[in-house]
GROMACS .gro file of C-alpha atoms in nm:
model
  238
    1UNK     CA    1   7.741  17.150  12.267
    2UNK     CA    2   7.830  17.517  12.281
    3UNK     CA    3   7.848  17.557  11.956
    4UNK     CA    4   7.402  17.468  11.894
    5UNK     CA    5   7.193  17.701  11.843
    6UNK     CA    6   6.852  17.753  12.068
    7UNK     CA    7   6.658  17.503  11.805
    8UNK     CA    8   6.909  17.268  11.726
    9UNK     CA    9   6.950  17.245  12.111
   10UNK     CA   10   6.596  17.181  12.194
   11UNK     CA   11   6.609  16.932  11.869
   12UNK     CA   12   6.912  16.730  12.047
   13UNK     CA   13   6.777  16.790  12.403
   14UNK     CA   14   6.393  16.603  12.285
   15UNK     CA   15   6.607  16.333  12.109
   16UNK     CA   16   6.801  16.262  12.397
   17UNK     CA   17   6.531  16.238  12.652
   18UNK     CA   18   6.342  15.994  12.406
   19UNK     CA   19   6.671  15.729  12.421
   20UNK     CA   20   6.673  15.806  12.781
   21UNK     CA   21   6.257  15.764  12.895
   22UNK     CA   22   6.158  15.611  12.604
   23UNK     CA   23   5.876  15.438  12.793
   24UNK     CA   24   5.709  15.772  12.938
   25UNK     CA   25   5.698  15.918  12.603
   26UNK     CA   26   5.361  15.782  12.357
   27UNK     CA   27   5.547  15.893  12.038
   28UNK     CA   28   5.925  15.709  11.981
   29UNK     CA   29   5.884  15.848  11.576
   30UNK     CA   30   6.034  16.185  11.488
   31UNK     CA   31   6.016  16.433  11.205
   32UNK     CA   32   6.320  16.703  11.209
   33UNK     CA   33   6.223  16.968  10.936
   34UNK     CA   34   6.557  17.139  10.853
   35UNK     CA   35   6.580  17.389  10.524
   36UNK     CA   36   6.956  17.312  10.379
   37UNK     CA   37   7.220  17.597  10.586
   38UNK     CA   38   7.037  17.537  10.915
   39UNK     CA   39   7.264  17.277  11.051
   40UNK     CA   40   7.100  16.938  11.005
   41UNK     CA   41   7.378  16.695  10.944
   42UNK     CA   42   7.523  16.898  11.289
   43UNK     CA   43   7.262  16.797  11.509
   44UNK     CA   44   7.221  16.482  11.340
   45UNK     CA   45   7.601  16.354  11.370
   46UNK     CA   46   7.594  16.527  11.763
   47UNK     CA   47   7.322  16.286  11.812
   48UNK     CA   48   7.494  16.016  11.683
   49UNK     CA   49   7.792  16.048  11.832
   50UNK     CA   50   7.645  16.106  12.182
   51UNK     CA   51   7.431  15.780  12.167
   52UNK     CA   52   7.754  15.571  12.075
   53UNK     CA   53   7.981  15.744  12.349
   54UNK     CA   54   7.791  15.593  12.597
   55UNK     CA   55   7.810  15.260  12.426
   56UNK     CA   56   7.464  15.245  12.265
   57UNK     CA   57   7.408  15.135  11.899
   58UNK     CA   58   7.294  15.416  11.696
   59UNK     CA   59   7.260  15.370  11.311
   60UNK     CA   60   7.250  15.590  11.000
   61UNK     CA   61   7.137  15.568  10.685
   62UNK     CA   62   6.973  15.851  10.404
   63UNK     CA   63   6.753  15.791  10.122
   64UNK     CA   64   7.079  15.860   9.891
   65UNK     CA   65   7.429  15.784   9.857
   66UNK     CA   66   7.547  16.135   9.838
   67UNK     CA   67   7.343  16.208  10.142
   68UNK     CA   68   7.445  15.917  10.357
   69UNK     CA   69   7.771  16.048  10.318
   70UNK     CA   70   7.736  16.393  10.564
   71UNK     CA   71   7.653  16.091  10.849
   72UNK     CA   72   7.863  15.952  11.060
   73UNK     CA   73   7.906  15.583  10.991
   74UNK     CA   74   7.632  15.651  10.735
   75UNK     CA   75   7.463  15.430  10.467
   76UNK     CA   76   7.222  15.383  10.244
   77UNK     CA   77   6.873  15.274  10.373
   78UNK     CA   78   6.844  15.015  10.080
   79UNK     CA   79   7.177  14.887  10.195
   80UNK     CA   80   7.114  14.903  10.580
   81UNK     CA   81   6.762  14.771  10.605
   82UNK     CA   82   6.758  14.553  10.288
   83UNK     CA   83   6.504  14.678  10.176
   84UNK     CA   84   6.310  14.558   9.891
   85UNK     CA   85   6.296  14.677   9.533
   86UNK     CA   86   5.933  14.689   9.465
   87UNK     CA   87   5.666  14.901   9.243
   88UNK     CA   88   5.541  15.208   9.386
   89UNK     CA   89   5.209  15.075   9.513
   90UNK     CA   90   5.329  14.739   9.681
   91UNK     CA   91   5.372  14.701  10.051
   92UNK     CA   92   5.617  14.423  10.138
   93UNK     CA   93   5.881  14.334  10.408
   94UNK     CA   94   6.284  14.429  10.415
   95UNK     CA   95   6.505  14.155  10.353
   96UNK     CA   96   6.609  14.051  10.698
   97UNK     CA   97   6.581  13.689  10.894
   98UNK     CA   98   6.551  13.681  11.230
   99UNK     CA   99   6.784  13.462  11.325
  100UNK     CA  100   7.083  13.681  11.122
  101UNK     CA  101   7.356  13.924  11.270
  102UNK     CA  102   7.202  14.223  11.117
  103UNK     CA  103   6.842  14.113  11.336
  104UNK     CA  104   7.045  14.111  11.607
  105UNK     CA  105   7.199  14.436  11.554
  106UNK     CA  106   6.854  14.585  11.552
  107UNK     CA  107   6.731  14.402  11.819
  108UNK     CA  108   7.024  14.624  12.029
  109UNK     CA  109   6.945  14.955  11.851
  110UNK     CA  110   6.905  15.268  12.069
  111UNK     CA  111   6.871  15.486  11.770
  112UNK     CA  112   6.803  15.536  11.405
  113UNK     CA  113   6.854  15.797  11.226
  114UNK     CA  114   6.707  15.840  10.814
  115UNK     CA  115   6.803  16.151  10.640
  116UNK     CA  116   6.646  16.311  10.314
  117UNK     CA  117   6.321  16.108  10.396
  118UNK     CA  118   6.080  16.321  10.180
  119UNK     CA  119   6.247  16.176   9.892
  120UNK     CA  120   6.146  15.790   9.998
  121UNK     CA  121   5.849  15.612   9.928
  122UNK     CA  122   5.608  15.591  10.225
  123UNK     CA  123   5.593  15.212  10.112
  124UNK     CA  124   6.004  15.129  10.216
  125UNK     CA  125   5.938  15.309  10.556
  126UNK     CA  126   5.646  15.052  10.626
  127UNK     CA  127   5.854  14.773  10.473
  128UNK     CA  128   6.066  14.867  10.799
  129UNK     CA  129   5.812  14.930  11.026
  130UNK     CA  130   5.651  14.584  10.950
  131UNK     CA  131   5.982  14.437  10.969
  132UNK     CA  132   6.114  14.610  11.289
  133UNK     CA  133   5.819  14.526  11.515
  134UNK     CA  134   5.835  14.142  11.373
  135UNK     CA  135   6.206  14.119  11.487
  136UNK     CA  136   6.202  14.296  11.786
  137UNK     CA  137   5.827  14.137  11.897
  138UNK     CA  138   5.716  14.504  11.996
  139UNK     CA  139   5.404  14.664  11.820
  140UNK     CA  140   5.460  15.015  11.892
  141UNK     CA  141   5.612  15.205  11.577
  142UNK     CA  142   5.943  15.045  11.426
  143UNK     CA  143   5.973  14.776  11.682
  144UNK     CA  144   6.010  15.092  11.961
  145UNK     CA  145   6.358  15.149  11.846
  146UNK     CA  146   6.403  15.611  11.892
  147UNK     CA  147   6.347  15.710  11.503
  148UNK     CA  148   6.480  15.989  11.349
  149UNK     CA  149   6.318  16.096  11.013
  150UNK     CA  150   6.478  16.446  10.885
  151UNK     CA  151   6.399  16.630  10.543
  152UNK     CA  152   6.292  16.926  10.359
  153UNK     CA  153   6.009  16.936  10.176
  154UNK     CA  154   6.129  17.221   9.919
  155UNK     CA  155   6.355  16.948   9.789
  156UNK     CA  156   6.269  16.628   9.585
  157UNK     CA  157   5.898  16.407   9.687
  158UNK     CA  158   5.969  16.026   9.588
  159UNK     CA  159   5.997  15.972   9.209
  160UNK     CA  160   5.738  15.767   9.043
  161UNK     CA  161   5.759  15.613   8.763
  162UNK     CA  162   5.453  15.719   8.514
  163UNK     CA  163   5.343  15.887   8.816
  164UNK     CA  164   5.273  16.269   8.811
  165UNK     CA  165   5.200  16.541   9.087
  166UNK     CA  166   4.904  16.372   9.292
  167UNK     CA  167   5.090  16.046   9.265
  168UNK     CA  168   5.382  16.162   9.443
  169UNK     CA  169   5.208  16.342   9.724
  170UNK     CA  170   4.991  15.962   9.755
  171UNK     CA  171   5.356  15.858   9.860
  172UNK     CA  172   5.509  16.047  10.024
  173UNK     CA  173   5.593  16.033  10.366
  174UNK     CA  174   5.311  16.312  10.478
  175UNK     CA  175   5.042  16.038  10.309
  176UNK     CA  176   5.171  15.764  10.545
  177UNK     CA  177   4.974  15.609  10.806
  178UNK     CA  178   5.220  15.706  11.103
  179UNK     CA  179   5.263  16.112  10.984
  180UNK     CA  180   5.017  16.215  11.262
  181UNK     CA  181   5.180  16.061  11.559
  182UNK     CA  182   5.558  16.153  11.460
  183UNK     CA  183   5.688  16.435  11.642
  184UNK     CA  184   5.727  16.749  11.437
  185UNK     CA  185   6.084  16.964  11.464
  186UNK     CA  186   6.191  17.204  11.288
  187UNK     CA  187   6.543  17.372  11.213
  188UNK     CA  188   6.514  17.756  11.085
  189UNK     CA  189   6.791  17.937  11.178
  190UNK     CA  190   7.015  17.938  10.837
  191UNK     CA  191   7.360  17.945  10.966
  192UNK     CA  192   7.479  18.010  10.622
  193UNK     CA  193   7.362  18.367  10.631
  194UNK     CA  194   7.565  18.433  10.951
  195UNK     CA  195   7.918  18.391  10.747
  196UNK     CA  196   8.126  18.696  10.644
  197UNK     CA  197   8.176  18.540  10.284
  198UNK     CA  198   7.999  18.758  10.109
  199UNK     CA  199   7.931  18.488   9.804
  200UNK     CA  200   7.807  18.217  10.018
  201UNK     CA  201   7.615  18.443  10.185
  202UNK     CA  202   7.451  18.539   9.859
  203UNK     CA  203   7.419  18.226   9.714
  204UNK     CA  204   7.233  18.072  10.041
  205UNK     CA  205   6.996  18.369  10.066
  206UNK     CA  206   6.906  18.290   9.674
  207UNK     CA  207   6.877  17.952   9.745
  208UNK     CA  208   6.575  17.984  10.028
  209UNK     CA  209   6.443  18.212   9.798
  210UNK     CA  210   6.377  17.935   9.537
  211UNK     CA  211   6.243  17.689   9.816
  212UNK     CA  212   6.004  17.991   9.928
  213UNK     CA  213   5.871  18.064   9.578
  214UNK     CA  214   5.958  18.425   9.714
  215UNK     CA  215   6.230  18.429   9.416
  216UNK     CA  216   6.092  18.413   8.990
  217UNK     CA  217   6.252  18.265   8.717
  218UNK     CA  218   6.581  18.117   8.830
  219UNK     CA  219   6.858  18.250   8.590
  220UNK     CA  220   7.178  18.129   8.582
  221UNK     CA  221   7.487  18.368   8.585
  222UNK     CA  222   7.681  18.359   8.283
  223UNK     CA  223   8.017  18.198   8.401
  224UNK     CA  224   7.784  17.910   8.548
  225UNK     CA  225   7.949  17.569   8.411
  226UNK     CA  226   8.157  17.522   8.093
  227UNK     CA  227   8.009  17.503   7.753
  228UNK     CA  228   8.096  17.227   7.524
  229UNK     CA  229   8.020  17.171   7.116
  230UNK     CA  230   8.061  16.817   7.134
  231UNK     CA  231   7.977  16.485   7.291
  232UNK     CA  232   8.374  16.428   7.319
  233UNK     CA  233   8.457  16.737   7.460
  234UNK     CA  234   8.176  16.667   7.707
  235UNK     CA  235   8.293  16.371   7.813
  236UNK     CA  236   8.634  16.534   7.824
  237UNK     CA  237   8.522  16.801   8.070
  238UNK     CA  238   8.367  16.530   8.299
   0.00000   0.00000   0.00000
């Protein structure tokens, strides 16, 4: 705990009080806005961990694999919540009886926790919504289970196929029906910029730049990657 910083704390302390009051509180959705380097996957797995120490069910699961990876017991949300493969535009339900183990799982859920959200289609969070208040027979926003949502939207808004710029705003998670009544928190402090290595130091700085737009044309430094001639040698390399 002594190791937050003033916003992460407050992040951990709002969480916390939602598991704990739930029922006081009108709002049991969440948005954490965290640029990458301030300590997101920190707060996140803090939260996590504190849930399941005192024997609560907390689960975790990211919009990617790579993602779900920086969580504790982390998985993919397609994987967790079964949820459906469907076209952009379709709303549907996630794959779950509710009469099966995972149903009951959920039905004991304190928390949940989805990272890199502003890369998922608004569509597969209302698949769980829907799904969530069916199984646990409570109409308040997914089933009144304490959700989590955390992103940055500098990075990646859901891909769509055919779709261009307006598309992807239609679905993203800012265009869904429940935006307005999540929480908003935010993460600023980059904790990257505090470390004495001089070339991560560097490197994050250029990196907020770029998500900013306070940075121009990105150029690559010369000993960036490995050249190859051809396709075998590329393969090689990999």
């Amino acid at each position: 705990m002594s190791l937050l910083n003033d916003k992460q704390r407050h992040c951990y302390d709002v969480v916390m009080s939602r598991i704990k009051n739930g029922c006081i509180f009108n709002s049991n959705g969440i948005f954490l806005n965290a640029p990458g380097g301030t300590g997101k996957s920190f707060v996140l797995n803090m939260l996590l961990d504190s849930v399941r120490s005192q024997g609560k069910i907390a689960l975790a699961v990211a919009s990617s694999g790579i993602a779900a990876t920086a969580l504790h017991g982390g998985r993919t949300a397609h994987n967790m919540f079964k949820n459906p493969l469907m076209e952009y535009n379709e709303i549907r339900t996630c794959g779950i009886k509710k009469n099966s183990e995972l149903a009951r799982l959920l039905q004991m859920t304190s928390l949940i926790i989805w990272d890199e959200v502003v890369m998922a289609n608004k569509n597969t969070l209302t698949a769980l919504d829907i799904t969530l208040r069916d199984i646990l027979g409570n109409n308040k926003f997914m089933g009144g289970i304490v959700f989590v949502c955390a992103g940055d939207f500098r990075q990646i808004l859901p891909v769509i196929r055919g779709g261009g710029k307006n598309e992807e705003i239609d679905h993203c998670i800012k265009s869904s029906y429940f935006w307005e009544g999540l929480t908003k928190l935010e993460l600023t402090e980059n904790v990257r910029l505090n470390t004495n290595d001089v070339e991560n130091k560097s490197f994050a700085k250029s990196l907020l730049g770029i998500g900013t737009g306070e940075t121009g044309p990105v150029r690559l430094p010369r000993n960036f990657g490995i050249k190859v001639k051809t396709r075998k040698d590329l393969v090689k390399k990999v």
